mmCIF file of C-alpha atoms in Angstrom:
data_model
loop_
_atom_site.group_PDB
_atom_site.id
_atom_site.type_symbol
_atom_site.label_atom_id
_atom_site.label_comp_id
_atom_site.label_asym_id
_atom_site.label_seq_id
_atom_site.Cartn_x
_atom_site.Cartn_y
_atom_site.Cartn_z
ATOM 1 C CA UNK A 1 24.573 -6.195 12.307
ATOM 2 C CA UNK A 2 27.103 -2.944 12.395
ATOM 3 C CA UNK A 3 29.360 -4.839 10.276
ATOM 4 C CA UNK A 4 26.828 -6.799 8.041
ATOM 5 C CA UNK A 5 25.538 -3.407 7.059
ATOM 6 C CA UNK A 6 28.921 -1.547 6.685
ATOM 7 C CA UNK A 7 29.591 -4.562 3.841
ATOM 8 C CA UNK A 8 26.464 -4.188 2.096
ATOM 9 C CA UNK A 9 26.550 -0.518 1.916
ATOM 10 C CA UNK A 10 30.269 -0.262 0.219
ATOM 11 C CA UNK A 11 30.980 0.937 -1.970
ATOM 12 C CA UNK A 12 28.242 3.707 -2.743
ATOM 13 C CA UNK A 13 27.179 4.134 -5.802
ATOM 14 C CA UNK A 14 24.994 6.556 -7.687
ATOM 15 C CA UNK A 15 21.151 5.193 -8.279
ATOM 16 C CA UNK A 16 20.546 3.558 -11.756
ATOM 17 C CA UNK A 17 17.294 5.737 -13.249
ATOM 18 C CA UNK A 18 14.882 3.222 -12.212
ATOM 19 C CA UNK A 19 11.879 5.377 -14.499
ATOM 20 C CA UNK A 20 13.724 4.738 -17.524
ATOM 21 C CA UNK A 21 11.864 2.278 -19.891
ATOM 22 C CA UNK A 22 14.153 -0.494 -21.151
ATOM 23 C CA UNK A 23 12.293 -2.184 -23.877
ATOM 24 C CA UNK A 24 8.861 -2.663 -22.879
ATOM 25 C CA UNK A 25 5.786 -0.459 -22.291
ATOM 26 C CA UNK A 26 6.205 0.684 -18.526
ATOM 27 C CA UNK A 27 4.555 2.007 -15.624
ATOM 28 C CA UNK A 28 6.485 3.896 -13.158
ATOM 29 C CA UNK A 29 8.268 2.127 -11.453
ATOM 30 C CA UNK A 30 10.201 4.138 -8.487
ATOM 31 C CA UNK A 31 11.041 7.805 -8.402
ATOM 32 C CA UNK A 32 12.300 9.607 -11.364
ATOM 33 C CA UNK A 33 15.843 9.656 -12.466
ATOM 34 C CA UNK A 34 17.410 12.181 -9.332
ATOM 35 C CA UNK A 35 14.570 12.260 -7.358
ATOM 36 C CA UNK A 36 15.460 11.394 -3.586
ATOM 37 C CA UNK A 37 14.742 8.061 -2.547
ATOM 38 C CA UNK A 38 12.131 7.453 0.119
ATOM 39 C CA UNK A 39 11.315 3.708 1.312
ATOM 40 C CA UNK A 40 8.717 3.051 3.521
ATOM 41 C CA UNK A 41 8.350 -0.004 6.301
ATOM 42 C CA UNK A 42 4.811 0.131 7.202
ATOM 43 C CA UNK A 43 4.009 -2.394 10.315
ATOM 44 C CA UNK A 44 1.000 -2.558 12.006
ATOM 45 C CA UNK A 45 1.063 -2.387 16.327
ATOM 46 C CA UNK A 46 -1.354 -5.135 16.378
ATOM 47 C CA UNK A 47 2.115 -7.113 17.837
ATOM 48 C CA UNK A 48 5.618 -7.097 18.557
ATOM 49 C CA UNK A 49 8.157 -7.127 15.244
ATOM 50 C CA UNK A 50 8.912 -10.615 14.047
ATOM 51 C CA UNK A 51 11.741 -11.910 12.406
ATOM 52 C CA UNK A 52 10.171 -11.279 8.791
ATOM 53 C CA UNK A 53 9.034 -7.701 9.633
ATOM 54 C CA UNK A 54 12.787 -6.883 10.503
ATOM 55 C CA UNK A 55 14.108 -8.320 7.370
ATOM 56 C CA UNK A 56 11.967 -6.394 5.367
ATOM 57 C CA UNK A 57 12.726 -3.382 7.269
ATOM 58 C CA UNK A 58 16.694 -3.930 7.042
ATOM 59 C CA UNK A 59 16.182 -4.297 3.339
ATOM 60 C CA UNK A 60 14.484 -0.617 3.316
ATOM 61 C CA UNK A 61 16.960 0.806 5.547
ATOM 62 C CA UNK A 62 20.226 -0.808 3.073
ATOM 63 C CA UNK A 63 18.523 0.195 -0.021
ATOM 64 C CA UNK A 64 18.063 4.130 1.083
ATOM 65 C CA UNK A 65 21.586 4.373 2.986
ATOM 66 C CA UNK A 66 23.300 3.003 -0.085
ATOM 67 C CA UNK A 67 21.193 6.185 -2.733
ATOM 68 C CA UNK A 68 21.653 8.518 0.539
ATOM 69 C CA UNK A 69 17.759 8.432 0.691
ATOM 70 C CA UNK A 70 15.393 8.523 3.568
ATOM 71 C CA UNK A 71 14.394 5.749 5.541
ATOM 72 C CA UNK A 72 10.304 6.214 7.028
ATOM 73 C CA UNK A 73 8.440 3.967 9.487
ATOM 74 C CA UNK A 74 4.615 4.649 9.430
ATOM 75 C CA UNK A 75 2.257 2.800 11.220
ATOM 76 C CA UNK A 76 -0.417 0.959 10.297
ATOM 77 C CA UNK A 77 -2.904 1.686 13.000
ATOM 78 C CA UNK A 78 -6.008 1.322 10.878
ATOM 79 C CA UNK A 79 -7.465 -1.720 12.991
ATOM 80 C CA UNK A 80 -7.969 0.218 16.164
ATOM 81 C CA UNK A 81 -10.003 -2.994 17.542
ATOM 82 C CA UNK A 82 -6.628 -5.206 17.325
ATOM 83 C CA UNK A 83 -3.854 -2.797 18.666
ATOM 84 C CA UNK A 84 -1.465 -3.956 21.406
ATOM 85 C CA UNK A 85 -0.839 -1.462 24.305
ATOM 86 C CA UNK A 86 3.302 -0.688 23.982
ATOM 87 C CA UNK A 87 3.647 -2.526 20.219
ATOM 88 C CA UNK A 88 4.238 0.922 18.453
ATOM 89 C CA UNK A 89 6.846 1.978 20.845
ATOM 90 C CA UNK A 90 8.462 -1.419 20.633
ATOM 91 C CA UNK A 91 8.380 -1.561 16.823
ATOM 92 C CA UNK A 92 10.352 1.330 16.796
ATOM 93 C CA UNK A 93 12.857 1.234 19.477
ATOM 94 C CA UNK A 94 13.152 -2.513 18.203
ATOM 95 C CA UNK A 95 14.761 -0.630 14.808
ATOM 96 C CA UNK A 96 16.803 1.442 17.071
ATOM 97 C CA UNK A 97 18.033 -1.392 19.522
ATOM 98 C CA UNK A 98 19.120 -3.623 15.445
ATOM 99 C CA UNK A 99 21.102 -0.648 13.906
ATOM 100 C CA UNK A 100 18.726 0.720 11.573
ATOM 101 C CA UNK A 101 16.608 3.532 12.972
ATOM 102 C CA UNK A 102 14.672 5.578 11.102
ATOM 103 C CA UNK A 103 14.382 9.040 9.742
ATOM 104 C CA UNK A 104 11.384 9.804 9.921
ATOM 105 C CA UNK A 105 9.005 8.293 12.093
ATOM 106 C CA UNK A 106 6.387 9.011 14.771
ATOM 107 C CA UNK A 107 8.547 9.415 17.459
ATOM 108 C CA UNK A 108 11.116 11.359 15.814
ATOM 109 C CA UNK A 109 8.763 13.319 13.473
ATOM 110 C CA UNK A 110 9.495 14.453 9.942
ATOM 111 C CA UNK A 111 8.289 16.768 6.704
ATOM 112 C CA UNK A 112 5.345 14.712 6.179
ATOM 113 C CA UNK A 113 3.889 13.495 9.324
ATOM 114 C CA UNK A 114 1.557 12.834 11.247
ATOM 115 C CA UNK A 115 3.258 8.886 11.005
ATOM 116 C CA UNK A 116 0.230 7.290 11.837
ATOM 117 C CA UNK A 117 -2.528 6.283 9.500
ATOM 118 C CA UNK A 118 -5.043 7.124 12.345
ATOM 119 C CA UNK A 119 -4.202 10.566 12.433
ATOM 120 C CA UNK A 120 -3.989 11.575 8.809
ATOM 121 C CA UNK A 121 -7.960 10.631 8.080
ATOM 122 C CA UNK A 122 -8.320 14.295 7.026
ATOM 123 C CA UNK A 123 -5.996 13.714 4.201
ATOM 124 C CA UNK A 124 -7.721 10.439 3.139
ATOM 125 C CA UNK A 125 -10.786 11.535 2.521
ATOM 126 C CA UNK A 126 -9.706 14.481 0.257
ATOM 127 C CA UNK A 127 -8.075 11.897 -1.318
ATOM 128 C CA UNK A 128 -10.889 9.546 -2.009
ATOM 129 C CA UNK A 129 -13.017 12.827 -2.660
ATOM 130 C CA UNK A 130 -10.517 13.391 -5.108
ATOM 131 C CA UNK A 131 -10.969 10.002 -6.682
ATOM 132 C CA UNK A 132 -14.741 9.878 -7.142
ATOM 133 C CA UNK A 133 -15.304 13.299 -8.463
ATOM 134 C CA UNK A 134 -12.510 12.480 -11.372
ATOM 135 C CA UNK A 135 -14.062 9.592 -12.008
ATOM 136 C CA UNK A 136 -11.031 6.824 -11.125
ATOM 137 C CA UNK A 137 -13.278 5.730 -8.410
ATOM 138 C CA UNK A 138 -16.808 4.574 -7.417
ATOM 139 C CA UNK A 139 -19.285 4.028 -4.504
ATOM 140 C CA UNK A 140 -20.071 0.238 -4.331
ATOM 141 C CA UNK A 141 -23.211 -0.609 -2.407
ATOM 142 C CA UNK A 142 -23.168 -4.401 -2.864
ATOM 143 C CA UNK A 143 -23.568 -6.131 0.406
ATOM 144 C CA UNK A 144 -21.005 -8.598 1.952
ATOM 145 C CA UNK A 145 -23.572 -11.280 1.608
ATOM 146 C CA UNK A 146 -23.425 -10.693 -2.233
ATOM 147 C CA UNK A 147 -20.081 -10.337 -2.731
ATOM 148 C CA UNK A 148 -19.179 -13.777 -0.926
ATOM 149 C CA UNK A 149 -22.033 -15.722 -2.638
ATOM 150 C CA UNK A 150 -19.836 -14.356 -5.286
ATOM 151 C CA UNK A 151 -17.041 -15.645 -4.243
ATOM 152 C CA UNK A 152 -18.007 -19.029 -3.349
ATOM 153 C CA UNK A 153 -19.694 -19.643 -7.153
ATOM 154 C CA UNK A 154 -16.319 -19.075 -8.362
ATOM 155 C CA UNK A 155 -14.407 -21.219 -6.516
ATOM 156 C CA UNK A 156 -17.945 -24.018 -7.105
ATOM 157 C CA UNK A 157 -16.339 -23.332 -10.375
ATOM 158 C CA UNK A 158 -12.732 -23.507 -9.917
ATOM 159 C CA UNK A 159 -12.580 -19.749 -11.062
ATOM 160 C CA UNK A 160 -10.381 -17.125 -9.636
ATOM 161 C CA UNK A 161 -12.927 -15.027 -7.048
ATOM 162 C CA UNK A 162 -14.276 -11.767 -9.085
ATOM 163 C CA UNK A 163 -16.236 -8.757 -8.695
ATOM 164 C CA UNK A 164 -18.849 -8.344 -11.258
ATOM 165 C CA UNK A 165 -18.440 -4.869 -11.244
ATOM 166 C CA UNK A 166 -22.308 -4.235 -10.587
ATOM 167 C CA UNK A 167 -22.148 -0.982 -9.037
ATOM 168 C CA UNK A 168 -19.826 0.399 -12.096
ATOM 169 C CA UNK A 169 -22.312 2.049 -14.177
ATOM 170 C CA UNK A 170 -24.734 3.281 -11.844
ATOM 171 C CA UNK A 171 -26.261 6.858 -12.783
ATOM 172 C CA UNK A 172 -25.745 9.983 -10.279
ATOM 173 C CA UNK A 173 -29.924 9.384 -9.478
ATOM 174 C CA UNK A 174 -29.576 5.725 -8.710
ATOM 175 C CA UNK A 175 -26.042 6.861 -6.348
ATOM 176 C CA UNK A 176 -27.653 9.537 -4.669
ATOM 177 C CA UNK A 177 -30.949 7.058 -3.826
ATOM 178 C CA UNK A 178 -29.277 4.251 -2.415
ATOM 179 C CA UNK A 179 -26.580 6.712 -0.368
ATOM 180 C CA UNK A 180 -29.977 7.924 1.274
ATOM 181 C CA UNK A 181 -30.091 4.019 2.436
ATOM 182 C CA UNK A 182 -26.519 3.122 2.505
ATOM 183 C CA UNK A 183 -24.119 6.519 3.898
ATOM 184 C CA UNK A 184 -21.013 4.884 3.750
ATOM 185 C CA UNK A 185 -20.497 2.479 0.534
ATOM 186 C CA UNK A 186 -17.107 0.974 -0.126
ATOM 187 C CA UNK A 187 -14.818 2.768 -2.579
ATOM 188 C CA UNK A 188 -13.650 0.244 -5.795
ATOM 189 C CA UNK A 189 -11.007 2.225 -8.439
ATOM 190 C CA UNK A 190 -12.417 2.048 -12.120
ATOM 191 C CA UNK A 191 -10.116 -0.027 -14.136
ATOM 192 C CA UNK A 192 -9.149 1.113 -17.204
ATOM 193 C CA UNK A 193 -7.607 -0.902 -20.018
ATOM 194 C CA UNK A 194 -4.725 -3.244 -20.443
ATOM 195 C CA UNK A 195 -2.158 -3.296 -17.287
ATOM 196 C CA UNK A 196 0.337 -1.636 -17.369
ATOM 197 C CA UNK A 197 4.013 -3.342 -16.983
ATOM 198 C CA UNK A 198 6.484 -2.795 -14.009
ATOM 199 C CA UNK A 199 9.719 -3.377 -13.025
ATOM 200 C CA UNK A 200 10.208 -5.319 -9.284
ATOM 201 C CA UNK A 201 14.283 -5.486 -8.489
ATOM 202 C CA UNK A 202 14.436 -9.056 -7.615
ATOM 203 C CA UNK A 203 11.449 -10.737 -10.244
ATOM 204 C CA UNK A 204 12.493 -8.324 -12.934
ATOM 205 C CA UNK A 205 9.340 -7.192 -15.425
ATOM 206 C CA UNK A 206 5.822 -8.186 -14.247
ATOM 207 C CA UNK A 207 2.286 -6.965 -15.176
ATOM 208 C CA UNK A 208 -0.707 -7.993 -12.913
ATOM 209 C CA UNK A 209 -4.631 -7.909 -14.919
ATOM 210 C CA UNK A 210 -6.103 -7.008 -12.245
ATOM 211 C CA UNK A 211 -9.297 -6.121 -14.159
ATOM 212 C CA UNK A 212 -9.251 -8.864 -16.398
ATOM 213 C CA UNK A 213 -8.979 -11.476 -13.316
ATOM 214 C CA UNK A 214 -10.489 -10.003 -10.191
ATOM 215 C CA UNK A 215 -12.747 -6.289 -11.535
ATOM 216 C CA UNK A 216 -12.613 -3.199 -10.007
ATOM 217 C CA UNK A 217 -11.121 -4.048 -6.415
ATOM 218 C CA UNK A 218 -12.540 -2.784 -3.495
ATOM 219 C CA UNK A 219 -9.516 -2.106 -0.649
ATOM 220 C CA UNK A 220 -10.121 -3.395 2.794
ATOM 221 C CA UNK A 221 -12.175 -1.083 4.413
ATOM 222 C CA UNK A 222 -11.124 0.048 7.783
ATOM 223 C CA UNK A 223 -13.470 -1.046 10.690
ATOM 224 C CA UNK A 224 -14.676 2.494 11.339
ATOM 225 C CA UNK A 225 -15.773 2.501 8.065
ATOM 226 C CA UNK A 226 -15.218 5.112 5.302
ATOM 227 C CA UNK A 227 -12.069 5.569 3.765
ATOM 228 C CA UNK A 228 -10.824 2.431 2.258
ATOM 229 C CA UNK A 229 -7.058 0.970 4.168
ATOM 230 C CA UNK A 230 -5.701 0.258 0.462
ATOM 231 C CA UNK A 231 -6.020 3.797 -0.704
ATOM 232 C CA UNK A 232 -4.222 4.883 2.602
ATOM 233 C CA UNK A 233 -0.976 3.124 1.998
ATOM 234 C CA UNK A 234 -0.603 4.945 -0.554
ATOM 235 C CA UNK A 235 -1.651 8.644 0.292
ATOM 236 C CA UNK A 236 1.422 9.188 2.590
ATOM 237 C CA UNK A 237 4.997 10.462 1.452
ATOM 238 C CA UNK A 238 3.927 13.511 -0.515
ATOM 239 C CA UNK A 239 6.312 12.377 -3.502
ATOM 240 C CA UNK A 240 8.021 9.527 -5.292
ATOM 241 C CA UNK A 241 8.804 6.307 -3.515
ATOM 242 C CA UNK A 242 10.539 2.981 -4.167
ATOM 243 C CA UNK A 243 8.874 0.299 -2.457
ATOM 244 C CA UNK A 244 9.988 -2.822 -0.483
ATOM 245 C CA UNK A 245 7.552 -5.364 0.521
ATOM 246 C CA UNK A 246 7.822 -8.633 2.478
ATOM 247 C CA UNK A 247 7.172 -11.544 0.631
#
């Protein structure tokens, strides 16, 4: 691994602008020419690390060594019903015992811990707070019943599974009546508008309608309820990250 690593990381050079648009309309696509890197690997203790998780991770750890960027393990603990007693601590001294440990984690702390997704629900909900009183985000009240009769006419149909986007346009009256009812709806983000493109290193340009295909999604809610697990991956670093994801 030592020398596997030592190969891939010579010789170092400076980080290409990643932000800078190179012929089509573009999102954002990593942190902005001279920002510091900062990759996340973001396993959940519901197991042991496998074989794909590590790759994934060793791909993070290259990636920021080679930019002299940060390397972050955060865990997600979200399903509290499915953790394994011990998997946390072996998830990270697993990264330790292959070469690549990292810099911030929640064993060896950092600028913008707590590591854990259970311990930073404080910060979530400001977040989704955030969200619904500007307007990018609304309280869904449709009932998982609904939503998979949904889903099954669609597929009767040989359609791609979509949201209706029922709950969209529902006035401040008809929100606060049916929170009386229903105290903890899921969260969807309001789509606006054509998608915007982005640039993945190894597929090159992409641009997902999410809209168009599937409406407003809803993240997976955690089982506790409330704050919605998709908005949490993302409410974390406290700046600009580039992203690596297993696939």
């Amino acid at each position: 691994m030592a020398l596997l690593l030592k190969r891939l990381l010579w010789p170092v050079r400076p980080l290409a602008p990643l932000g800078r648009p190179v012929g089509r309309r573009a999102a954002s696509v990593g942190a902005d020419a001279g920002a510091a890197v900062r990759v996340r690997f973001a396993p959940s203790p519901t197991g042991f690390l496998h074989l794909g998780g590590l790759r994934t991770a060793l791909y993070n750890y290259i990636f920021a060594k080679k930019h002299q960027g940060s390397f972050i393990l955060r865990l997600e603990d979200t399903d509290q019903t499915r953790l394994v007693p011990g998997a946390a601590e072996n998830i990270e001294a697993m990264l330790e015992w292959a070469g690549i440990p990292p810099d911030e984690s929640p064993r060896r702390g950092g600028p913008v811990g707590p590591y854990q997704q259970s311990q930073r629900l404080e910060l979530y909900a400001q977040a989704t707070k955030a969200l619904l009183e500007s307007g990018a985000a609304y309280p869904c009240f449709c009932s998982p019943q609904r939503l998979e009769l949904l889903k099954k006419e669609a597929l009767r149909n040989r359609q791609t599974p979509r949201y209706d986007n029922r709950c969209r346009n529902l006035t401040q009256k008809q929100v606060a009546q049916k929170l009386a009812k229903d105290p903890k709806p899921a969260i969807r983000f309001r789509l606006e508008g054509e998608a915007p493109a982005f640039q993945d290193l190894v597929y090159g340009w992409n641009r997902h309608e999410v809209a168009s295909v599937e409406g407003d999604p809803e993240p997976k809610p955690s089982p506790e309820g409330g704050t919605a697990f998709g908005l949490w991956c993302w409410v974390y670093l406290g700046s600009s990250a580039h992203l690596y994801c297993e696939n």
